[in-house]
Amino acid sequence: MAVRAAVAGASGYAGGELLRLLLAHPEVEIGALTGASNAGQRLGALQPHLLPLADRVLEPTTPEVLAGHDVVFLALPHGESAAVAEQLGDEVLVIDMGADFRLKDAADWEAFYGSPHAGTWPYGLPELPGARAALEGSKRVAVPGCYPTAVSLALFPAYAAGLAEPEAVVVAASGTSGAGKSPKPHLLGSEVMGSMTPYGVGGGHRHTPEMIQNLSAAAGERVTVSFTPTLAPMPRGILATCTVKAKQPGVTAESVRAAYEKAYADEPFVRLLPEGQWPATASVYGSNAVQVQVAYDAAAGRIIAISAIDNLTKGTAGGAVQSMNLALGLDEATGLTTIGVAP
Amino acid sequence: MAVRAAVAGASGYAGGELLRLLLAHPEVEIGALTGASNAGQRLGALQPHLLPLADRVLEPTTPEVLAGHDVVFLALPHGESAAVAEQLGDEVLVIDMGADFRLKDAADWEAFYGSPHAGTWPYGLPELPGARAALEGSKRVAVPGCYPTAVSLALFPAYAAGLAEPEAVVVAASGTSGAGKSPKPHLLGSEVMGSMTPYGVGGGHRHTPEMIQNLSAAAGERVTVSFTPTLAPMPRGILATCTVKAKQPGVTAESVRAAYEKAYADEPFVRLLPEGQWPATASVYGSNAVQVQVAYDAAAGRIIAISAIDNLTKGTAGGAVQSMNLALGLDEATGLTTIGVAP
Amino acid sequence: MAVRAAVAGASGYAGGELLRLLLAHPEVEIGALTGASNAGQRLGALQPHLLPLADRVLEPTTPEVLAGHDVVFLALPHGESAAVAEQLGDEVLVIDMGADFRLKDAADWEAFYGSPHAGTWPYGLPELPGARAALEGSKRVAVPGCYPTAVSLALFPAYAAGLAEPEAVVVAASGTSGAGKSPKPHLLGSEVMGSMTPYGVGGGHRHTPEMIQNLSAAAGERVTVSFTPTLAPMPRGILATCTVKAKQPGVTAESVRAAYEKAYADEPFVRLLPEGQWPATASVYGSNAVQVQVAYDAAAGRIIAISAIDNLTKGTAGGAVQSMNLALGLDEATGLTTIGVAP
Amino acid sequence: MAVRAAVAGASGYAGGELLRLLLAHPEVEIGALTGASNAGQRLGALQPHLLPLADRVLEPTTPEVLAGHDVVFLALPHGESAAVAEQLGDEVLVIDMGADFRLKDAADWEAFYGSPHAGTWPYGLPELPGARAALEGSKRVAVPGCYPTAVSLALFPAYAAGLAEPEAVVVAASGTSGAGKSPKPHLLGSEVMGSMTPYGVGGGHRHTPEMIQNLSAAAGERVTVSFTPTLAPMPRGILATCTVKAKQPGVTAESVRAAYEKAYADEPFVRLLPEGQWPATASVYGSNAVQVQVAYDAAAGRIIAISAIDNLTKGTAGGAVQSMNLALGLDEATGLTTIGVAP
């Protein structure tokens, strides 16, 4: 078997990480690579770490260029995927790494993205209840956002087990690659190094409704999420610190841990760490692993669940490959690793 | 006037930052500098950034060495200040940068520090209600912890104005200097760079009872604090993201902002940023300034208050100098700056 | 005395650092602040670390705005200073932080900058032989480039003492602020963190002729410089590693050290470190100090001289203030410090 | 085929990186893992990024534990390999990642390491002339030092082609993992971040004789090396900036480039970059690739050759695996990649 894959949007960080993973995938052959303003440029100038592809030249993102592939990955700006996807046949596996098809509620989409809702595709987070089955054999996949990946995996076991009140508080730190490759003054190295700073505070971040959607489904009731993202001085990684008030009485440290052990007993990429060891973004650098730990603070009456992922791997491109594997009927872990590049 | 100051514990990060500030203080003359295992060494080898003091030699921390000064700063490990302070006369201003005299409740002290409680001194955070008056003319000062400084200044206005439920959730990111200069494997540059990781999760961090003490005093009722500190890949700075459920009904974005404007209208070191601008640790690098911003998330029903400080300056040595100024009757801002070293 | 100072180009890194220093200068009153595309904006949005100036608004860079000041600092793009300077009266002290008036040789200027040569002003590196006298009372100053500052101070004593062959090899690492605040993809934090990379290799960097000019003057013969700058993952600082073949016979470790001790015996900002201690950029962070160390490698027959500066302070804005002090007849060190902000 | 491999010294950075690579090697089965003071600990606590080995427990480094493997890797402190190697049979492939068997000249060894010389093994840098043949089928391999790997690959083509005078000047920047995992104050994150600093200046670094050995062999004459290593604020990577005076007359930019193109035409891991593109350590992060670029500075009469490697991969563990592949008769690139983890 040789799966021929095209990547639309190969010059950005998501596209570059996807290519890094596809180059290591034993069943994939890399086909067309496209860009917008970068069409015509050598990939070696844009992604100098991808030496085996250095002499490939980016093509424009057109139906003709994307035709003739088994899989097409869309690493495009939010709102641009629907138009491209429409031009691809139903027999082609289309994996959207943008936000366009993640949300079920059209009103949420319109409130946060300001354009008409394009639809909803199977959601590429197989660890969520029911999600894996929906991905198997699917021809369309919506890859989750990086923050919702980290937050949903940290918190859904508590909600699924009925342990948590429906008001989550999340503070997450992200590496700068999450903000993309488009140069902006506040993303300069000079600004970023040595600084922690929040953004999108107060409910405005576009990933908020996606978290609410996932956690509400797990809880079986409407969950609110107070979400504060912060920009951290590192290129990659998300550390999501999530706290929820425990449903009283009866929640104990033991019942909390048992819920997480059950949720992650058989997951190939999620590791509930031994008690006393906490997630670190460095430990999952470049890997598809999710490190999770949970504690119960009896004095405050709250469950604290913390996850670490690589925002570009499990948070974007690794999640896309994991979903592709499921959609194609391959072993879910093909071409992916749980081993981080550290120190 | 020339205030003669001794520094016990001049080789660590707190002592070094204090000396940096005292060198710039127009009323202070630097006297004895002491160390423990480093006694006998040149300061130039230990604090190479303090060029004017490079040829000073550390002395042992004895009553004889510390005698004859107007002010003695104690930058010692927790639990060691009381024994040294006892040997200093009542007429000497003693400023403890350790934890020994911060807590009012002996049981809290013993639970978190595991030794007998030494007592309680006036608390060196003048911005808190009533604190400034207690510092003026005092001969003893307990300098607050770095996290409690950042968290208390972010949250007390909401509690003082009666806007917040008594259950605070705090996630704070700290630069590595907060962990001190004693070499440990997890503090190596190789481990720290590129990584965010939590520690002391679930209520175990020693700064927790200090935050509870401050916020409860402001609220007039017992406040619980769920506190998660994280280690960030930067040398200095604390970003404290604090959220509390709003007391309903009646809390609005406007009433929240008004409470903070009132609290900080006349404070020389705390700046409530214009709406839409968020604190960044880089902006207060090396300064005694506190940047604060607050938002109300109506969907989640929570107030989000965020502060940025330099953990070594306002969070430790700057707070000590500010308190010294008040204790000596000097202008509170003497020798201190609100200007950060950026980028 | 109150020196009224205007800053043309107050929104960039050089302008911001200059304002940081001028705010701490006891004799200076800050007048007009101008910008180009940023005119009309609040300084608080552009330089959030300069809290005391947060409410100042940038004006356009016009003769009317710059009129009525004792000193005008020009922090403009290379090639733009001459036109502005022409419009300022001869009685105004004009300090150019750009390259326009640094080079004596018009052909050098034209080869490296591609425009007609505007002239040569007294060179603002008082530590060089003869430079201090030329600055005293001058109404025009050309502030040196950041790399030439570091390299000239590392090497000129060896040349002035006749110890070195006229072929210098320099490899310097610079923090990213040296590349300015204009956003470009390769300066993004995501690209910079974790990476060392050279640029302008092979003699092409514009600071090369400036180094040659300074070292040739010290040597009394034409010196060639092989200069390789590298971009380091830090916001500030230059570490310049400079090696020259020793003139044989007769050069010894002792004669080399003696030359440096003599050169820097009375300099307020240059510190020849004790033997065995090496410069570190962190030690001069935010300060006007220069740390210098020198060794003689007998096996290779080469002198290795290494300096560390803060590129924005001694390398740009601190050098400008030091020169201003001399030009105005003030103590050279007024408003400047040799104390770094570390760790 | 299943090659059973033991790793002596599995808790350090070299051992951890080796395990990361061996886990991805299709022909290797990981056997015994040993440590010294860490024997008895779970690997999950020491190398949290190696999730598949988290439950493995370190054993003591004894002949019994190391017996029964096809390959034994020694990642031990310098000077400790010989004693362990003696106890292993001649039929076992022993790959020493320490310095013990790198140098041919016993006097060099004794001068730089201060102990009796243990011998010389085939040198694990296959790209050097003659080295590959000596590794094929060998039962003993001395893996090169990280700096000599970067420097030799940057410079040997110029020497092999007779283009360079025998006096090399090298300034290299290394990530902090090169200094190891043993905690020391100057390696703390607080000290390292934001700082560039040299060490071992003036010929004292132990890698100097190894560079001289390699370059002299390529040149056919004794080459001196002025080597200045610097510590850079990043966890991994070496950027080696190497300059040599060109042998005149006749050297041109074209002849220099031709020499490098010839040297690296068929090397699987060394990439001579297109003209105008320069090596960056970020581009080889976690990969076994070497990026090389070269320029000729006609004004200074010098060749500037620059290489970037990952010090832990190609500079240590990747070089070890590459050598193992050759020694075992496998394809040289098995289990290794030229793709970096970026950004």
Short mmCIF file of N, CA and C in Angstrom, two decimals, chain D residues 6-107:
data_model
loop_
_atom_site.label_atom_id
_atom_site.label_comp_id
_atom_site.label_asym_id
_atom_site.label_seq_id
_atom_site.Cartn_x
_atom_site.Cartn_y
_atom_site.Cartn_z
N ALA D 6 23.18 -3.17 24.90
CA ALA D 6 23.19 -2.67 26.28
C ALA D 6 23.75 -1.25 26.29
N VAL D 7 23.27 -0.48 27.25
CA VAL D 7 23.76 0.90 27.39
C VAL D 7 24.26 1.10 28.81
N ALA D 8 25.55 1.31 28.93
CA ALA D 8 26.15 1.62 30.23
C ALA D 8 26.20 3.13 30.39
N GLY D 9 25.45 3.63 31.34
CA GLY D 9 25.37 5.09 31.51
C GLY D 9 24.10 5.62 30.89
N ALA D 10 22.97 5.03 31.28
CA ALA D 10 21.71 5.34 30.60
C ALA D 10 20.98 6.53 31.20
N SER D 11 21.51 7.12 32.26
CA SER D 11 20.76 8.18 32.91
C SER D 11 21.18 9.58 32.47
N GLY D 12 22.30 9.69 31.76
CA GLY D 12 22.79 11.00 31.34
C GLY D 12 22.18 11.45 30.02
N TYR D 13 22.67 12.58 29.53
CA TYR D 13 22.13 13.10 28.27
C TYR D 13 22.55 12.25 27.08
N ALA D 14 23.80 11.80 27.06
CA ALA D 14 24.25 10.98 25.94
C ALA D 14 23.50 9.65 25.93
N GLY D 15 23.38 9.04 27.09
CA GLY D 15 22.66 7.77 27.17
C GLY D 15 21.18 7.91 26.80
N GLY D 16 20.57 9.00 27.24
CA GLY D 16 19.17 9.22 26.92
C GLY D 16 18.95 9.41 25.43
N GLU D 17 19.84 10.17 24.81
CA GLU D 17 19.69 10.39 23.37
C GLU D 17 19.92 9.09 22.61
N LEU D 18 20.88 8.32 23.07
CA LEU D 18 21.13 7.03 22.43
C LEU D 18 19.88 6.14 22.52
N LEU D 19 19.27 6.10 23.66
CA LEU D 19 18.05 5.28 23.80
C LEU D 19 16.93 5.80 22.90
N ARG D 20 16.82 7.10 22.79
CA ARG D 20 15.80 7.66 21.88
C ARG D 20 16.01 7.13 20.47
N LEU D 21 17.28 7.08 20.04
CA LEU D 21 17.56 6.61 18.68
C LEU D 21 17.41 5.10 18.56
N LEU D 22 17.87 4.38 19.56
CA LEU D 22 17.77 2.91 19.49
C LEU D 22 16.32 2.45 19.48
N LEU D 23 15.46 3.18 20.20
CA LEU D 23 14.03 2.82 20.20
C LEU D 23 13.44 2.91 18.79
N ALA D 24 14.01 3.77 17.96
CA ALA D 24 13.50 3.94 16.59
C ALA D 24 14.28 3.08 15.59
N HIS D 25 15.21 2.31 16.04
CA HIS D 25 16.07 1.53 15.13
C HIS D 25 15.41 0.17 14.88
N PRO D 26 15.15 -0.15 13.63
CA PRO D 26 14.37 -1.37 13.34
C PRO D 26 15.10 -2.67 13.65
N GLU D 27 16.42 -2.64 13.82
CA GLU D 27 17.17 -3.89 14.00
C GLU D 27 17.63 -4.09 15.43
N VAL D 28 17.33 -3.14 16.30
CA VAL D 28 17.90 -3.20 17.65
C VAL D 28 16.83 -3.53 18.70
N GLU D 29 17.24 -4.38 19.60
CA GLU D 29 16.42 -4.69 20.77
C GLU D 29 17.19 -4.17 21.99
N ILE D 30 16.54 -3.38 22.80
CA ILE D 30 17.25 -2.76 23.93
C ILE D 30 17.35 -3.72 25.09
N GLY D 31 18.58 -4.00 25.51
CA GLY D 31 18.83 -4.92 26.61
C GLY D 31 19.08 -4.17 27.90
N ALA D 32 20.18 -4.50 28.54
CA ALA D 32 20.45 -3.94 29.87
C ALA D 32 20.72 -2.44 29.81
N LEU D 33 20.23 -1.75 30.81
CA LEU D 33 20.48 -0.32 30.99
C LEU D 33 21.11 -0.16 32.36
N THR D 34 22.27 0.50 32.40
CA THR D 34 22.95 0.59 33.69
C THR D 34 23.24 2.03 34.07
N GLY D 35 23.45 2.20 35.36
CA GLY D 35 23.81 3.50 35.89
C GLY D 35 24.76 3.33 37.05
N ALA D 36 25.28 4.43 37.54
CA ALA D 36 26.17 4.35 38.70
C ALA D 36 25.33 4.67 39.94
N SER D 37 25.32 5.94 40.34
CA SER D 37 24.55 6.29 41.53
C SER D 37 23.05 6.13 41.30
N ASN D 38 22.62 6.08 40.02
CA ASN D 38 21.20 5.96 39.73
C ASN D 38 20.71 4.53 39.62
N ALA D 39 21.60 3.56 39.79
CA ALA D 39 21.15 2.17 39.69
C ALA D 39 20.02 1.93 40.68
N GLY D 40 19.01 1.21 40.23
CA GLY D 40 17.84 0.94 41.07
C GLY D 40 16.68 1.87 40.80
N GLN D 41 16.93 2.99 40.10
CA GLN D 41 15.84 3.92 39.82
C GLN D 41 15.11 3.55 38.53
N ARG D 42 13.83 3.94 38.46
CA ARG D 42 13.05 3.81 37.23
C ARG D 42 13.56 4.81 36.19
N LEU D 43 13.63 4.36 34.94
CA LEU D 43 14.06 5.28 33.89
C LEU D 43 13.04 6.40 33.70
N GLY D 44 11.80 6.12 33.97
CA GLY D 44 10.76 7.13 33.82
C GLY D 44 11.00 8.37 34.67
N ALA D 45 11.69 8.21 35.79
CA ALA D 45 11.98 9.35 36.64
C ALA D 45 13.20 10.12 36.14
N LEU D 46 14.08 9.43 35.42
CA LEU D 46 15.34 10.04 34.98
C LEU D 46 15.25 10.57 33.55
N GLN D 47 14.51 9.89 32.71
CA GLN D 47 14.39 10.28 31.31
C GLN D 47 12.89 10.28 30.98
N PRO D 48 12.17 11.30 31.46
CA PRO D 48 10.71 11.26 31.33
C PRO D 48 10.21 11.34 29.89
N HIS D 49 11.10 11.65 28.95
CA HIS D 49 10.66 11.72 27.56
C HIS D 49 10.67 10.35 26.88
N LEU D 50 11.27 9.35 27.53
CA LEU D 50 11.35 8.02 26.92
C LEU D 50 10.21 7.14 27.44
N LEU D 51 8.99 7.49 27.08
CA LEU D 51 7.82 6.83 27.67
C LEU D 51 7.84 5.31 27.51
N PRO D 52 8.28 4.77 26.36
CA PRO D 52 8.22 3.29 26.25
C PRO D 52 9.16 2.57 27.21
N LEU D 53 10.13 3.26 27.77
CA LEU D 53 11.06 2.64 28.70
C LEU D 53 10.81 3.08 30.14
N ALA D 54 9.69 3.72 30.39
CA ALA D 54 9.50 4.36 31.69
C ALA D 54 9.60 3.38 32.86
N ASP D 55 9.19 2.15 32.64
CA ASP D 55 9.18 1.21 33.76
C ASP D 55 10.45 0.37 33.86
N ARG D 56 11.41 0.62 32.99
CA ARG D 56 12.68 -0.09 33.10
C ARG D 56 13.47 0.44 34.30
N VAL D 57 14.18 -0.44 34.97
CA VAL D 57 14.96 -0.05 36.14
C VAL D 57 16.45 -0.16 35.82
N LEU D 58 17.20 0.85 36.20
CA LEU D 58 18.65 0.83 35.93
C LEU D 58 19.34 -0.22 36.81
N GLU D 59 20.28 -0.93 36.20
CA GLU D 59 21.08 -1.91 36.93
C GLU D 59 22.49 -1.34 37.14
N PRO D 60 23.26 -1.94 38.01
CA PRO D 60 24.64 -1.47 38.17
C PRO D 60 25.49 -1.86 36.95
N THR D 61 26.57 -1.13 36.73
CA THR D 61 27.43 -1.38 35.57
C THR D 61 28.45 -2.46 35.91
N THR D 62 28.03 -3.72 35.74
CA THR D 62 28.92 -4.84 36.05
C THR D 62 29.05 -5.73 34.83
N PRO D 63 30.10 -6.54 34.78
CA PRO D 63 30.28 -7.46 33.64
C PRO D 63 29.09 -8.40 33.48
N GLU D 64 28.54 -8.82 34.60
CA GLU D 64 27.41 -9.75 34.52
C GLU D 64 26.21 -9.09 33.83
N VAL D 65 25.95 -7.88 34.22
CA VAL D 65 24.80 -7.19 33.63
C VAL D 65 25.01 -6.93 32.15
N LEU D 66 26.25 -6.60 31.79
CA LEU D 66 26.52 -6.25 30.39
C LEU D 66 26.73 -7.49 29.51
N ALA D 67 26.84 -8.65 30.12
CA ALA D 67 27.09 -9.87 29.34
C ALA D 67 25.87 -10.22 28.48
N GLY D 68 26.13 -10.94 27.38
CA GLY D 68 25.05 -11.48 26.57
C GLY D 68 24.42 -10.50 25.60
N HIS D 69 25.14 -9.43 25.25
CA HIS D 69 24.63 -8.48 24.26
C HIS D 69 25.53 -8.50 23.02
N ASP D 70 24.95 -8.11 21.90
CA ASP D 70 25.73 -8.00 20.68
C ASP D 70 26.52 -6.69 20.64
N VAL D 71 25.94 -5.68 21.22
CA VAL D 71 26.58 -4.35 21.23
C VAL D 71 26.48 -3.79 22.63
N VAL D 72 27.58 -3.21 23.08
CA VAL D 72 27.56 -2.49 24.35
C VAL D 72 28.00 -1.06 24.09
N PHE D 73 27.14 -0.11 24.41
CA PHE D 73 27.49 1.30 24.31
C PHE D 73 27.96 1.79 25.67
N LEU D 74 29.06 2.51 25.67
CA LEU D 74 29.59 3.05 26.92
C LEU D 74 29.39 4.56 26.92
N ALA D 75 28.49 5.03 27.75
CA ALA D 75 28.26 6.47 27.91
C ALA D 75 28.69 6.83 29.33
N LEU D 76 29.99 6.72 29.55
CA LEU D 76 30.55 6.85 30.89
C LEU D 76 31.44 8.09 30.98
N PRO D 77 31.73 8.54 32.17
CA PRO D 77 32.69 9.65 32.31
C PRO D 77 34.04 9.29 31.68
N HIS D 78 34.71 10.31 31.17
CA HIS D 78 36.02 10.09 30.56
C HIS D 78 36.94 9.34 31.51
N GLY D 79 37.62 8.35 30.97
CA GLY D 79 38.57 7.60 31.76
C GLY D 79 38.02 6.32 32.36
N GLU D 80 36.72 6.13 32.26
CA GLU D 80 36.12 4.93 32.86
C GLU D 80 35.82 3.83 31.85
N SER D 81 35.98 4.12 30.57
CA SER D 81 35.57 3.14 29.57
C SER D 81 36.53 1.96 29.49
N ALA D 82 37.81 2.23 29.62
CA ALA D 82 38.79 1.16 29.39
C ALA D 82 38.56 -0.01 30.35
N ALA D 83 38.33 0.29 31.60
CA ALA D 83 38.15 -0.78 32.58
C ALA D 83 36.93 -1.64 32.25
N VAL D 84 35.86 -1.00 31.82
CA VAL D 84 34.66 -1.77 31.48
C VAL D 84 34.89 -2.56 30.19
N ALA D 85 35.52 -1.92 29.21
CA ALA D 85 35.72 -2.58 27.91
C ALA D 85 36.56 -3.83 28.04
N GLU D 86 37.54 -3.80 28.91
CA GLU D 86 38.42 -4.95 29.10
C GLU D 86 37.66 -6.21 29.49
N GLN D 87 36.56 -5.99 30.20
CA GLN D 87 35.80 -7.14 30.70
C GLN D 87 34.84 -7.71 29.66
N LEU D 88 34.74 -7.04 28.53
CA LEU D 88 33.83 -7.52 27.49
C LEU D 88 34.60 -8.32 26.46
N GLY D 89 34.02 -9.34 25.92
CA GLY D 89 34.72 -10.22 25.00
C GLY D 89 35.03 -9.55 23.67
N ASP D 90 35.99 -10.10 22.95
CA ASP D 90 36.39 -9.54 21.66
C ASP D 90 35.28 -9.66 20.62
N GLU D 91 34.36 -10.56 20.84
CA GLU D 91 33.31 -10.76 19.85
C GLU D 91 32.17 -9.77 20.01
N VAL D 92 32.21 -9.02 21.13
CA VAL D 92 31.16 -8.02 21.37
C VAL D 92 31.56 -6.70 20.71
N LEU D 93 30.61 -6.05 20.05
CA LEU D 93 30.86 -4.72 19.52
C LEU D 93 30.78 -3.71 20.66
N VAL D 94 31.87 -3.02 20.91
CA VAL D 94 31.91 -2.03 21.99
C VAL D 94 32.06 -0.64 21.37
N ILE D 95 31.13 0.22 21.70
CA ILE D 95 31.13 1.57 21.15
C ILE D 95 31.27 2.55 22.30
N ASP D 96 32.41 3.21 22.32
CA ASP D 96 32.72 4.11 23.44
C ASP D 96 32.34 5.54 23.07
N MET D 97 31.40 6.09 23.81
CA MET D 97 30.98 7.47 23.56
C MET D 97 31.82 8.46 24.37
N GLY D 98 32.74 7.97 25.17
CA GLY D 98 33.67 8.83 25.89
C GLY D 98 34.93 9.09 25.05
N ALA D 99 35.88 9.76 25.69
CA ALA D 99 37.07 10.20 24.96
C ALA D 99 38.20 9.18 24.95
N ASP D 100 38.06 8.12 25.71
CA ASP D 100 39.22 7.28 26.04
C ASP D 100 40.03 6.76 24.87
N PHE D 101 39.39 6.44 23.76
CA PHE D 101 40.10 5.78 22.66
C PHE D 101 40.15 6.62 21.39
N ARG D 102 39.96 7.93 21.54
CA ARG D 102 39.92 8.78 20.34
C ARG D 102 41.30 9.19 19.85
N LEU D 103 42.20 9.46 20.78
CA LEU D 103 43.48 10.08 20.41
C LEU D 103 44.53 9.03 20.08
N LYS D 104 45.32 9.32 19.07
CA LYS D 104 46.40 8.40 18.68
C LYS D 104 47.66 8.66 19.49
N ASP D 105 47.84 9.89 19.89
CA ASP D 105 49.09 10.28 20.54
C ASP D 105 48.92 10.20 22.07
N ALA D 106 49.67 9.28 22.66
CA ALA D 106 49.54 9.09 24.11
C ALA D 106 49.91 10.36 24.89
N ALA D 107 50.87 11.10 24.36
CA ALA D 107 51.28 12.32 25.07
C ALA D 107 50.14 13.34 25.08
#
